[in-house]
Short mmCIF file of C-alpha atoms in Angstrom, two decimals:
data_model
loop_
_atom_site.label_atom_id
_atom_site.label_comp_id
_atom_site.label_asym_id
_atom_site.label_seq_id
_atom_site.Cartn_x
_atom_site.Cartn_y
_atom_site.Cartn_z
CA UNK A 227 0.00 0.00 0.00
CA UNK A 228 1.30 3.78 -0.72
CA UNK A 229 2.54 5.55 2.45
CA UNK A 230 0.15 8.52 2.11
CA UNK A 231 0.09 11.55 5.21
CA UNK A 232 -2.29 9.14 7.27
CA UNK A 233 -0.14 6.06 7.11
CA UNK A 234 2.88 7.88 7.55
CA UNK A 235 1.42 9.69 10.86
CA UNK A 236 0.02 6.30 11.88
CA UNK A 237 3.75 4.48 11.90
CA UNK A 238 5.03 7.43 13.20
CA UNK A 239 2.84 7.48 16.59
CA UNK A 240 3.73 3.68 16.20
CA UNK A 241 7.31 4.25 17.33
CA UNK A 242 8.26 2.98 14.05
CA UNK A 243 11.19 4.96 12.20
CA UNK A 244 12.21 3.38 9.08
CA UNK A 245 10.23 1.18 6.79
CA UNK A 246 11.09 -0.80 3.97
CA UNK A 247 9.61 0.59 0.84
CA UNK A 248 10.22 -0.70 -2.85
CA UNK A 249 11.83 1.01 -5.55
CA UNK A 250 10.52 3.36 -8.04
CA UNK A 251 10.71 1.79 -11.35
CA UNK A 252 13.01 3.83 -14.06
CA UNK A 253 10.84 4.78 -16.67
CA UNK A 254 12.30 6.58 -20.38
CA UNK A 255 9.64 8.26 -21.87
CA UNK A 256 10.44 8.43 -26.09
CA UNK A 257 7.91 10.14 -28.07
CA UNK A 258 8.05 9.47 -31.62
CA UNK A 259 7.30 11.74 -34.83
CA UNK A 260 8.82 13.71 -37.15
CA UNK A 261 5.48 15.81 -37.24
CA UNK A 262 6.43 16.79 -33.71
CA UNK A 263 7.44 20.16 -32.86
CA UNK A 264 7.71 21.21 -29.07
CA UNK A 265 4.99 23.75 -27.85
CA UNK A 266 5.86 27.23 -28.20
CA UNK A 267 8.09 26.84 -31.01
CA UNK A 268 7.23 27.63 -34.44
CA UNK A 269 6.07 25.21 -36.78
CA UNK A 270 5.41 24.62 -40.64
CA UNK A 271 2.53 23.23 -42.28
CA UNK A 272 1.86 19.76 -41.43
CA UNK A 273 3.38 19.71 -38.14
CA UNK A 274 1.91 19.81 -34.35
CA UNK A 275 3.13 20.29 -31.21
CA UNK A 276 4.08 17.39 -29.18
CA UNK A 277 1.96 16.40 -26.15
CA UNK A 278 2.45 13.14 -25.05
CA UNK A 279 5.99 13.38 -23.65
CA UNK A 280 4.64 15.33 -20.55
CA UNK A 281 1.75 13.38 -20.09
CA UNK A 282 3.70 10.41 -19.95
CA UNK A 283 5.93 11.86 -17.71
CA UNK A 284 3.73 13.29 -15.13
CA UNK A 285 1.45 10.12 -15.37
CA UNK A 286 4.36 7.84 -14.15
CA UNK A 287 5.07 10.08 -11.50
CA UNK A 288 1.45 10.29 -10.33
CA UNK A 289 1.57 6.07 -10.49
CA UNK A 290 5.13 6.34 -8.63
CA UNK A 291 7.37 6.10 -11.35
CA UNK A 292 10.77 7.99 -11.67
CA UNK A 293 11.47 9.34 -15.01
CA UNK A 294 14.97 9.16 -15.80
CA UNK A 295 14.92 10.41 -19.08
CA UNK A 296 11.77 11.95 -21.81
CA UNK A 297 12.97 12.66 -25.20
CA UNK A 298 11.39 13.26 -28.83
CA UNK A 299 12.50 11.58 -31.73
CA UNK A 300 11.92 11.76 -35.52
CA UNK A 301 10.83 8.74 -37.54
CA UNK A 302 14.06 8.23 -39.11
CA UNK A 303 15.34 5.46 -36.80
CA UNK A 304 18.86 6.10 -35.91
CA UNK A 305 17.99 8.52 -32.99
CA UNK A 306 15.15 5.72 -31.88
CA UNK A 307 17.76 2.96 -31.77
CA UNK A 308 20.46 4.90 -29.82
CA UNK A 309 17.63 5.66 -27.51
CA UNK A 310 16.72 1.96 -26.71
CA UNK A 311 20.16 1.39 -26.65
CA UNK A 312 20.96 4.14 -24.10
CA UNK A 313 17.80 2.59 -21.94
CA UNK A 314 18.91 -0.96 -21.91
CA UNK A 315 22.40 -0.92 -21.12
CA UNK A 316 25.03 0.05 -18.33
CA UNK A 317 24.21 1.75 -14.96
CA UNK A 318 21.07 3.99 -16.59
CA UNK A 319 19.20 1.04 -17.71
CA UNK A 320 15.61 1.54 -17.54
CA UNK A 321 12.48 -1.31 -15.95
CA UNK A 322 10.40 0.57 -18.33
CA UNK A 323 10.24 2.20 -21.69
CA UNK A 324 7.30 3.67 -22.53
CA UNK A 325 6.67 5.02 -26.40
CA UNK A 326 4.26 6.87 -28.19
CA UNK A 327 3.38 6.84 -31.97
CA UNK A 328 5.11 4.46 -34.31
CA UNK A 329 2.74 1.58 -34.00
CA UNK A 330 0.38 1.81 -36.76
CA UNK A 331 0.14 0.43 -40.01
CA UNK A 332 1.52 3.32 -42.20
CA UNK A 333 5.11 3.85 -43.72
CA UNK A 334 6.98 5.48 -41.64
CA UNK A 335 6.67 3.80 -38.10
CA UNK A 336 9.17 3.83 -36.70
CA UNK A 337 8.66 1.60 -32.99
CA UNK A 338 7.07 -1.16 -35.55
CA UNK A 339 10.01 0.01 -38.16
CA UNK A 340 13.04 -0.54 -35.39
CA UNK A 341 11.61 -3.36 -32.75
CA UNK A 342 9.11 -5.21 -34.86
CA UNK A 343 10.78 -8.24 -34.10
CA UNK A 344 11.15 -7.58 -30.23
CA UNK A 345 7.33 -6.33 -29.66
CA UNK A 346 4.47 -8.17 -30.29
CA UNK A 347 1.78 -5.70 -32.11
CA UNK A 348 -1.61 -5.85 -31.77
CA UNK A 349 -4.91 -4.26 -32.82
CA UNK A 350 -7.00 -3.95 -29.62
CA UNK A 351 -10.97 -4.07 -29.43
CA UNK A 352 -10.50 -0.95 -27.60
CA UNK A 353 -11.69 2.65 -28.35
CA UNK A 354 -9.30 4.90 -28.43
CA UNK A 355 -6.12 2.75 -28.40
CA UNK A 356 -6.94 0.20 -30.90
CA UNK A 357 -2.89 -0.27 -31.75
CA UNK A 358 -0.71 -1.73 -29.26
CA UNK A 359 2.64 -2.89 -28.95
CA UNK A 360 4.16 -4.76 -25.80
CA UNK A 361 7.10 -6.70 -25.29
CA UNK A 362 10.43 -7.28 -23.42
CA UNK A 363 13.92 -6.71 -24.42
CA UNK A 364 16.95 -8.82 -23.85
CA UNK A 365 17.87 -6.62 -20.83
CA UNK A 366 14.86 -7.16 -19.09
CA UNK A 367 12.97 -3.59 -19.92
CA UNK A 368 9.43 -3.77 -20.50
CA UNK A 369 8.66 -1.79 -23.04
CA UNK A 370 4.80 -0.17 -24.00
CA UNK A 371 4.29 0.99 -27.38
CA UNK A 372 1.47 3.47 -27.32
CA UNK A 373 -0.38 4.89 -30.00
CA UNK A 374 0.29 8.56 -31.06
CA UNK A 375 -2.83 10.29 -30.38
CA UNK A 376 -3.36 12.37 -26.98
CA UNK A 377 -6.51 10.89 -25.77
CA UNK A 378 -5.64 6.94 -27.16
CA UNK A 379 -1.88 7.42 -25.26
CA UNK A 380 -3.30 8.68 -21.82
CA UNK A 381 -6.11 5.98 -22.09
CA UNK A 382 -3.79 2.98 -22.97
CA UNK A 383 -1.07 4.40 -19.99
CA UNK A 384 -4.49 3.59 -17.44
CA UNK A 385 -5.16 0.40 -19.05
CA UNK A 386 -1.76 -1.36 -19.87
CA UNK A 387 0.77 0.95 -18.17
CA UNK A 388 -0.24 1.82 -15.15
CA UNK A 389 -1.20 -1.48 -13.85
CA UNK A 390 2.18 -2.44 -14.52
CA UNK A 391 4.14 0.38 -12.60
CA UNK A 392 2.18 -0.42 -9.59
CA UNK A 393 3.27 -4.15 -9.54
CA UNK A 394 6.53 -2.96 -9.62
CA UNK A 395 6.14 -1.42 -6.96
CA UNK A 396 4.65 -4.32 -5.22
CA UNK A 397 1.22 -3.26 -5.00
CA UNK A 398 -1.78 -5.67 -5.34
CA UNK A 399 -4.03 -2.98 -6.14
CA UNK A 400 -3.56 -2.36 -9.26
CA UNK A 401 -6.78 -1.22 -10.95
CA UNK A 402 -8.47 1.95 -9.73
CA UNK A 403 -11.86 1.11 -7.96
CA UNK A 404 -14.56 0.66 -10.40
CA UNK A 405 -17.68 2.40 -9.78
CA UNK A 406 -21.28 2.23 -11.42
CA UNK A 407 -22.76 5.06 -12.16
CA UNK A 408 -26.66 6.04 -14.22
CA UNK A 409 -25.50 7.75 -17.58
CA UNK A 410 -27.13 11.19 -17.42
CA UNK A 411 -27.44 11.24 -20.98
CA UNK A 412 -27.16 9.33 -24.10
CA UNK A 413 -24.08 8.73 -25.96
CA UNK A 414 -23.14 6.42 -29.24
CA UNK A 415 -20.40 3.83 -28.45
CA UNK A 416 -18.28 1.85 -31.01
CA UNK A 417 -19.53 -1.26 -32.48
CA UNK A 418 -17.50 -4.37 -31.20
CA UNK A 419 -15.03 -2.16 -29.24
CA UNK A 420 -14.97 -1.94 -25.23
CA UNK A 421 -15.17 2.54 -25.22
CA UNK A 422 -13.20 4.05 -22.67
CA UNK A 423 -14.81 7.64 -22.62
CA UNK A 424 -13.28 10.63 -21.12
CA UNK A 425 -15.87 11.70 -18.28
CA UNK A 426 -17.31 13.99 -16.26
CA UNK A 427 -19.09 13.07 -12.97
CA UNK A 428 -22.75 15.02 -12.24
CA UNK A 429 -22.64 15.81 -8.47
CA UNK A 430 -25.93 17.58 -8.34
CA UNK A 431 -27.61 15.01 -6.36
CA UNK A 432 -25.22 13.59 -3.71
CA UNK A 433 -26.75 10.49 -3.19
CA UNK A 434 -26.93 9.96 -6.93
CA UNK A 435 -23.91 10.70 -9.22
CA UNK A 436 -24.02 10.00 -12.34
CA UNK A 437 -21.89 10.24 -15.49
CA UNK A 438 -21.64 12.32 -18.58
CA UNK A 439 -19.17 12.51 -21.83
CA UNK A 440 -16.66 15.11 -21.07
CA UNK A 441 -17.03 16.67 -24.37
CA UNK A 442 -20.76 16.61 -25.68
CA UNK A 443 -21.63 14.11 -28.47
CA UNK A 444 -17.28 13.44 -28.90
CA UNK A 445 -15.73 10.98 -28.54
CA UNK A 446 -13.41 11.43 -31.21
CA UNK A 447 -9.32 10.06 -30.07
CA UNK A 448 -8.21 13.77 -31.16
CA UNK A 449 -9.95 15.63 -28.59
CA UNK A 450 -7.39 16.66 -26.21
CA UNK A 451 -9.80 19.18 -24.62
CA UNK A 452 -11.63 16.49 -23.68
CA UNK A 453 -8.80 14.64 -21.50
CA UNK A 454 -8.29 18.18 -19.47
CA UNK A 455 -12.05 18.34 -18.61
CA UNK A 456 -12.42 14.60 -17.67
CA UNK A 457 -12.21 13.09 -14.29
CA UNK A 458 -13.21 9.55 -14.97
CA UNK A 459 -13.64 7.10 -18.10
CA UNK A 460 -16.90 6.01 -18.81
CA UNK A 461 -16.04 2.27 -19.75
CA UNK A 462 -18.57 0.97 -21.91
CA UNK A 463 -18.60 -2.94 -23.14
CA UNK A 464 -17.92 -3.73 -26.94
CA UNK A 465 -21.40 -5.27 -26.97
CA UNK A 466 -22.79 -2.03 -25.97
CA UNK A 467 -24.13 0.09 -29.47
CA UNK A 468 -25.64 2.57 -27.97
CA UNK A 469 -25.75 4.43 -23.83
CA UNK A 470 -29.01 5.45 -23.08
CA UNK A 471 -30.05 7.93 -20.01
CA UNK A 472 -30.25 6.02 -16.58
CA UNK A 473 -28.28 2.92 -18.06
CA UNK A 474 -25.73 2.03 -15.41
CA UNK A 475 -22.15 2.71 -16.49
CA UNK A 476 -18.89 1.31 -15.06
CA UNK A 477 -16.58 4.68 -14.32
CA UNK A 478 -12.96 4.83 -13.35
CA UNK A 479 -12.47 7.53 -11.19
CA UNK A 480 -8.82 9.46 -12.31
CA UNK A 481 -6.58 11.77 -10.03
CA UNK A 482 -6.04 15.17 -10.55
CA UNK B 15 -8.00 24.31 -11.39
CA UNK B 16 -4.97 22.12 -10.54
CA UNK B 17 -2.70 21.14 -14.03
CA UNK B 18 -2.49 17.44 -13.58
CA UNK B 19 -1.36 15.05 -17.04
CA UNK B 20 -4.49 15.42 -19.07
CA UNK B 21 -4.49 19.23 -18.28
CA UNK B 22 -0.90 19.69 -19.40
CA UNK B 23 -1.10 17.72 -22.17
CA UNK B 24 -4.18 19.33 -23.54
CA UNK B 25 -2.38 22.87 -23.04
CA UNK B 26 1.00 21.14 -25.10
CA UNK B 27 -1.47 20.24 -27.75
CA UNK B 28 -2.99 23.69 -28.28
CA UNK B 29 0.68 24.99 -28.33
CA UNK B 30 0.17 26.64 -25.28
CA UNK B 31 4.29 26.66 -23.75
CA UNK B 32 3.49 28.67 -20.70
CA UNK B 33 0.98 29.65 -18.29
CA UNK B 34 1.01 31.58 -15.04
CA UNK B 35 0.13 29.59 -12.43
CA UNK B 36 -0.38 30.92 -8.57
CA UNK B 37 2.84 30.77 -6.35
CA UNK B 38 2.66 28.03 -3.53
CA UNK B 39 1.48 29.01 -0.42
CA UNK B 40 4.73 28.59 2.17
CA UNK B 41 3.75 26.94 5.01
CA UNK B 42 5.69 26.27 8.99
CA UNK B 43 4.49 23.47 10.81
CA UNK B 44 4.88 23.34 14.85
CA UNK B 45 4.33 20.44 16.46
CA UNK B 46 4.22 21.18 20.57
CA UNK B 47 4.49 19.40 23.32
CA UNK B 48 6.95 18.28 26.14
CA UNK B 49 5.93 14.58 26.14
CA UNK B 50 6.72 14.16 22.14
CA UNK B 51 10.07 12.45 20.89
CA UNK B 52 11.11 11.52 17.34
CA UNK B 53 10.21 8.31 16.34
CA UNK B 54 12.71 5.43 16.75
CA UNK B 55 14.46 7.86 19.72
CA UNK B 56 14.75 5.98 23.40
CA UNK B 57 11.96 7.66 24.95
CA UNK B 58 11.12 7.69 29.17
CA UNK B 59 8.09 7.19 30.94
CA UNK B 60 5.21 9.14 29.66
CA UNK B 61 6.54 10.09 26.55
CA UNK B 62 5.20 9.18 23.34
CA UNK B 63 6.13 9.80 19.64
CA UNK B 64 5.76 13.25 17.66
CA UNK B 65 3.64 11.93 13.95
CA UNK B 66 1.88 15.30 13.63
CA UNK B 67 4.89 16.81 11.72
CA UNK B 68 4.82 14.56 9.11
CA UNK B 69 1.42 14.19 9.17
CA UNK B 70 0.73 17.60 8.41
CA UNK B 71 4.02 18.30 6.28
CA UNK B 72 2.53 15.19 3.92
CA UNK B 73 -0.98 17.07 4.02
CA UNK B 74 0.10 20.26 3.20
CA UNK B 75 2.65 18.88 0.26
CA UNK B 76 -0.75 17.40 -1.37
CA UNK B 77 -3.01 20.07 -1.08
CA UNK B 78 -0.40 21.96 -3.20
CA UNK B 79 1.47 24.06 -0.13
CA UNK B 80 5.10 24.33 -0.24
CA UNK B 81 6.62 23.23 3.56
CA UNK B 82 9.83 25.86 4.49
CA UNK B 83 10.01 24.29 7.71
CA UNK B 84 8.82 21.61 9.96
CA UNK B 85 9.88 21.79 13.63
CA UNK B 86 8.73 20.39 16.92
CA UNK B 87 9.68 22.51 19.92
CA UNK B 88 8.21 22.04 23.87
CA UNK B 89 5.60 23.24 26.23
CA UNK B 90 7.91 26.62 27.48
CA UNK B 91 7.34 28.91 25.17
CA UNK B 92 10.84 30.17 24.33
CA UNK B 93 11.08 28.22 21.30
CA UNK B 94 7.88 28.40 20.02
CA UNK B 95 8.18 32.01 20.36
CA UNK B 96 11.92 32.22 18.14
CA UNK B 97 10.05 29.87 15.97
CA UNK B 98 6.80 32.35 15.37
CA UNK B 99 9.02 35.21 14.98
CA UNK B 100 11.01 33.71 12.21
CA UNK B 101 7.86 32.51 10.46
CA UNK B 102 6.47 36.18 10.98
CA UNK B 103 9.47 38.19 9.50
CA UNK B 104 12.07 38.96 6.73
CA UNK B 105 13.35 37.12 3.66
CA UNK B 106 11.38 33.43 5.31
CA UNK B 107 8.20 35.26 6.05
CA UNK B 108 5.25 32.20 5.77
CA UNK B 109 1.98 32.85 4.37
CA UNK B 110 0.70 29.71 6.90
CA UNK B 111 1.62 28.87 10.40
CA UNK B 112 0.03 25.30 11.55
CA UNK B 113 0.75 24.16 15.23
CA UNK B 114 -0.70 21.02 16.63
CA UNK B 115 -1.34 21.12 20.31
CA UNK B 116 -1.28 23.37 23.19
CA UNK B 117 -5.00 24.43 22.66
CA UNK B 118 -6.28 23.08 25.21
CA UNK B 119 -7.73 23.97 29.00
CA UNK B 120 -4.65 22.43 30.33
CA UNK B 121 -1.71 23.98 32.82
CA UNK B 122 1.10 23.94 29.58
CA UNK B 123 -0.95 24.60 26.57
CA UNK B 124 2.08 26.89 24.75
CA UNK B 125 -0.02 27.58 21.84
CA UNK B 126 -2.63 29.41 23.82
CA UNK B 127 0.06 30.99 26.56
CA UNK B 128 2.11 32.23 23.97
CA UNK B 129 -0.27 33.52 21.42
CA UNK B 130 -3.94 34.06 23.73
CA UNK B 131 -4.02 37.56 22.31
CA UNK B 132 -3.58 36.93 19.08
CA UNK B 133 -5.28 34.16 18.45
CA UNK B 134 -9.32 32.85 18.58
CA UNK B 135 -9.73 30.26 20.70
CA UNK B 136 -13.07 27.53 20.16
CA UNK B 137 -14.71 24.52 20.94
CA UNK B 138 -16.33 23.46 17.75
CA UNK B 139 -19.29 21.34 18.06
CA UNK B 140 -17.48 18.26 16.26
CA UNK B 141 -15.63 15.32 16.74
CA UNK B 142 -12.46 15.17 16.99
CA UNK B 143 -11.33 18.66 16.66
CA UNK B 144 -13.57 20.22 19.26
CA UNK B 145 -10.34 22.54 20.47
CA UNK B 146 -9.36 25.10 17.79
CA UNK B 147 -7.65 28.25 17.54
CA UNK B 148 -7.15 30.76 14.63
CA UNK B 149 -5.92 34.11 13.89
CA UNK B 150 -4.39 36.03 11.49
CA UNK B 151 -1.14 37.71 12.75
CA UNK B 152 0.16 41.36 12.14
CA UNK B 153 2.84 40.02 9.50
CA UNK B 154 -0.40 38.54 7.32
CA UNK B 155 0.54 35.03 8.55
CA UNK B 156 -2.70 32.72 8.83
CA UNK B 157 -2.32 30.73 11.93
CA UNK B 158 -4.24 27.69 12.82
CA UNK B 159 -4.12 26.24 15.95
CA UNK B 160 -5.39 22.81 15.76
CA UNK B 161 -5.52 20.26 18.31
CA UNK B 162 -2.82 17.38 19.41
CA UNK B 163 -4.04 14.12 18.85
CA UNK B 164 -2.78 12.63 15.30
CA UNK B 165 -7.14 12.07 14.23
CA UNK B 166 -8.63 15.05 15.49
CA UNK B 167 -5.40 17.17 13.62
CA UNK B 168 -5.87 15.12 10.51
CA UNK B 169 -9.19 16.22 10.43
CA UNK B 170 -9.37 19.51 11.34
CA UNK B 171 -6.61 19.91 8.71
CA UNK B 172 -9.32 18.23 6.30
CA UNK B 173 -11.95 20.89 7.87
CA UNK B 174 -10.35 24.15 7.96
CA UNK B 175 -6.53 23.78 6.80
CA UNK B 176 -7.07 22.42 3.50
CA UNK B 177 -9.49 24.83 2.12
CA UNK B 178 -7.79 27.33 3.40
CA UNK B 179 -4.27 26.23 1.52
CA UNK B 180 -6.80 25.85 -1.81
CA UNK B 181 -8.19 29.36 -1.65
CA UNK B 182 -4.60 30.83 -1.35
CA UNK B 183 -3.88 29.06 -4.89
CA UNK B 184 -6.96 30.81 -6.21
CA UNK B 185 -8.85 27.54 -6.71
CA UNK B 186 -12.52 27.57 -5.94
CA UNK B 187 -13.12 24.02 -5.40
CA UNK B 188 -12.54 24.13 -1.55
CA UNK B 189 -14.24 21.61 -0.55
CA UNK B 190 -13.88 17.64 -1.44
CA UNK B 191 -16.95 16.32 -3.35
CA UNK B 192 -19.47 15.14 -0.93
CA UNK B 193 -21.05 11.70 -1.86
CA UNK B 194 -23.71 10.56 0.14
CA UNK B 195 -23.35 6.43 0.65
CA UNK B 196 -25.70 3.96 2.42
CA UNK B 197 -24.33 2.97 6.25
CA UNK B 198 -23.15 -0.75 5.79
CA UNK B 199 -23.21 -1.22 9.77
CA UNK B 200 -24.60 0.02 12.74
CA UNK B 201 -22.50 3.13 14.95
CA UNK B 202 -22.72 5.66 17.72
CA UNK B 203 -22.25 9.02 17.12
CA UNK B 204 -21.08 11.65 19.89
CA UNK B 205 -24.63 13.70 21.10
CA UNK B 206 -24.38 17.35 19.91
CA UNK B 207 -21.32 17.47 17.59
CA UNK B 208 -20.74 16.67 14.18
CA UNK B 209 -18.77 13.45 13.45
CA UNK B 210 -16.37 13.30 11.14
CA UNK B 211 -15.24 9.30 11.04
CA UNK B 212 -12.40 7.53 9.42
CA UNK B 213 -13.97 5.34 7.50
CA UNK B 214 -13.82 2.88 3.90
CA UNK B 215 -15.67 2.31 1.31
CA UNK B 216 -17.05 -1.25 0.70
CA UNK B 217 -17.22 -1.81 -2.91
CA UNK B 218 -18.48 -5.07 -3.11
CA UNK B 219 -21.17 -4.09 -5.26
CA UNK B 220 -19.92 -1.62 -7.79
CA UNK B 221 -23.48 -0.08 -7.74
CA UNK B 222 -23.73 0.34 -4.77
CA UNK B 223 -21.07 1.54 -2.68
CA UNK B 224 -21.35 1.48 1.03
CA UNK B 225 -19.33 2.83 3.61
CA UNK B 226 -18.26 1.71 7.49
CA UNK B 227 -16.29 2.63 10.26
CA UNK B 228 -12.35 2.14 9.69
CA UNK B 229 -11.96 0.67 13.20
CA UNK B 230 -15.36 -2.14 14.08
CA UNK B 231 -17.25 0.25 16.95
CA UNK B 232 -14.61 2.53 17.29
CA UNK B 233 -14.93 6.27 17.04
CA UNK B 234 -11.65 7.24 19.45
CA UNK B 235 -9.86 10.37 18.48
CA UNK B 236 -6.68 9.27 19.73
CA UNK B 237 -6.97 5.70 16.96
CA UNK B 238 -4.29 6.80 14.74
CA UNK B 239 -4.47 2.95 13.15
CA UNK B 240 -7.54 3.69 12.07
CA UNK B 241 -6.32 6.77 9.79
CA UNK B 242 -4.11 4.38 8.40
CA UNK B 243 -6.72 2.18 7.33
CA UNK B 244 -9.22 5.17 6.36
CA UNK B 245 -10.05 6.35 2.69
CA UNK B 246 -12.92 8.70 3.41
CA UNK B 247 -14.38 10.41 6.29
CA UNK B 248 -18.05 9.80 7.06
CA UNK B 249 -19.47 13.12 7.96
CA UNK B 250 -22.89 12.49 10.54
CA UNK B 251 -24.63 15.71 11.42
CA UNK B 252 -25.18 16.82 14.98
CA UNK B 253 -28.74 15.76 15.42
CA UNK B 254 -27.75 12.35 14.46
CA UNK B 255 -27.31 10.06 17.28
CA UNK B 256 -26.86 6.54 15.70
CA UNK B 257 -26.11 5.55 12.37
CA UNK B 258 -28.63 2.24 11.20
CA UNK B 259 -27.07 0.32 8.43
CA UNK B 260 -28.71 1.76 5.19
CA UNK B 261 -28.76 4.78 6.55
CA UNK B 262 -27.49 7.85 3.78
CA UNK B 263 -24.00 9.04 4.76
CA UNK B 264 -21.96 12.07 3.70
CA UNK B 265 -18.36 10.95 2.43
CA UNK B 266 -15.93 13.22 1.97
CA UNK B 267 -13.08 10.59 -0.24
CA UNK B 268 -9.79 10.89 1.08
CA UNK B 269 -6.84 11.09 -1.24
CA UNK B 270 -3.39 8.54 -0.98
#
């Protein structure tokens, strides 16, 4: 269990002094793209600004990870592979990589491109986050290949990631409590994908929350507006076509 | 509103590379008390160990506050006097001053000796956390003088610190959400002051989640095991003097 303020006072008035507490995992961070241009910095035609490096970042560290290293990297490859190199070997060896983009089916992917034969890639029946990549290198470092979109990478970080920084760290916990919740409107799902929605909870009546898209009628993987107004996903089942007002949803309740 | 991952990353994808964000409030915490020792120190009959600094240092850290000092000085009043006046003046001025202890009726209450005049004294008409004190000093410095044992300061940090620490960070969500929960077990409640329990959640049915006592029966302010344990305080008005299980509960969720 996490040694929050209470559990901290509560060994403390226990006499006890020191404790035994795992390790933070190592995590490097790699976002990939050559479309990628940090914010703030001008950009041509064609290109955005890169996102997911911070999010990554700050969502180890809210799951207890330590971020050794976050870096952007183009598609061409030779940047990539001295970064996995650089995260696998020697005394800054990493537990976990963790990239973003690259997985897809196009030309220029370059996780797919450079570790195709060390991941295993997948198509998920998940909305967002339908491409995945997972696998572990020779060294021992997990490594999560994320899709490139805002919304699909912090979705896939809760559903693949996440659990697996807090067994690191020895926790049994590792899902965040699932709670159900009336819909308090209706929303369109995907067919024969499990939805993870970006949510808002409806605390009008305390003895009856209920949940609501974060962005009205969207649910489009783009929308990072939607991920800064959400405090839950709505997680609706691939059978599911359609949620309708009053139908009990199962909601993960986020952090900050 | 607090920038957690999804808010950052939604500002990085709308190219937004800075925003001003309010300055941490810098806060001093005073533990008092003659009979307090640090843990894992030999300690003599009578004497027990100091967990309000951490406890509070820990709260203030997550409610955003930034923690210049944390100090535990005794019942005479010469240190906790140097210690006020360096909080109160020059370059390490604090914006918040939180003591635990010393409030009291008692013959050595240090907090009241020292700082009567300045400071309001109360008994509020809960439990724990009926002795409080608060005042703001000449300097600007918020003080709040809230009681010695580790349950009744966690919660009257909950109750008046916290919001307090919020508002100086211009937010305007003060208050944690307030969920109201069927009782899943019977309890006493203290006649003619509001209860504020340590308490968990029972999520065995994911529609339905009910909450209980963190210790079976117990309501002692001086329990620090059951803060451990507790992930929500159960909040049971004045009037109220037994909870029956079914019974609607507010819960205020506790983070970490």
């Amino acid at each position: 269990m996490p040694l929050g303020p209470r559990q901290l006072a509560a060994l403390a008035a226990a006499d006890i002094a020191r404790v035994t507490v795992s390790e933070a995992p190592h995590v490097v961070v790699i976002s990939t793209g050559s479309e990628l241009v940090e914010p703030g910095l001008s950009r041509s035609r064609g290109q955005i600004p890169e996102s997911n490096g911070l999010l990554l970042e700050t969502l180890v560290r809210q799951a207890g990870g330590d971020v050794v290293r976050r870096v952007h990297v183009d598609d061409g490859g030779s940047a990539f592979r001295r970064e996995i190199a650089a995260a696998t070997t020697g005394g800054s060896r990493a537990d976990v990589v963790i990239t973003s983009g690259g997985v897809s089916a196009g030309a220029y992917e370059v996780v797919k491109t450079e570790l195709g034969d060390a991941l295993r890639f997948s198509r998920v029946a998940m909305q967002p986050g339908k491409p995945q990549a997972f696998g572990v290198l020779p060294s021992g470092t997990l490594v999560f290949g994320l899709p490139g979109n805002p919304v699909s990478a912090a979705v896939s970080f809760d559903v693949f990631v996440r659990p697996a920084l807090l067994a690191l760290q020895g926790r049994s916990d590792l899902h965040r409590p699932a709670l159900r919740l009336p819909a308090a409107e209706s929303w369109h799902t995907p067919p024969g994908r499990r939805q993870y929605l970006p949510a808002v909870i409806d605390r009008s009546d305390p003895a009856r929350w209920r949940v609501r898209p974060a962005t009205p009628g969207g649910s489009g993987s783009h929308l990072a507006g939607a991920l800064a107004l959400a405090e839950a996903y709505a997680v609706v089942p691939a059978e599911t076509a359609v949620v309708e007002p009053g139908d009990l949803v199962e909601v993960l309740l986020l952090e900050g």
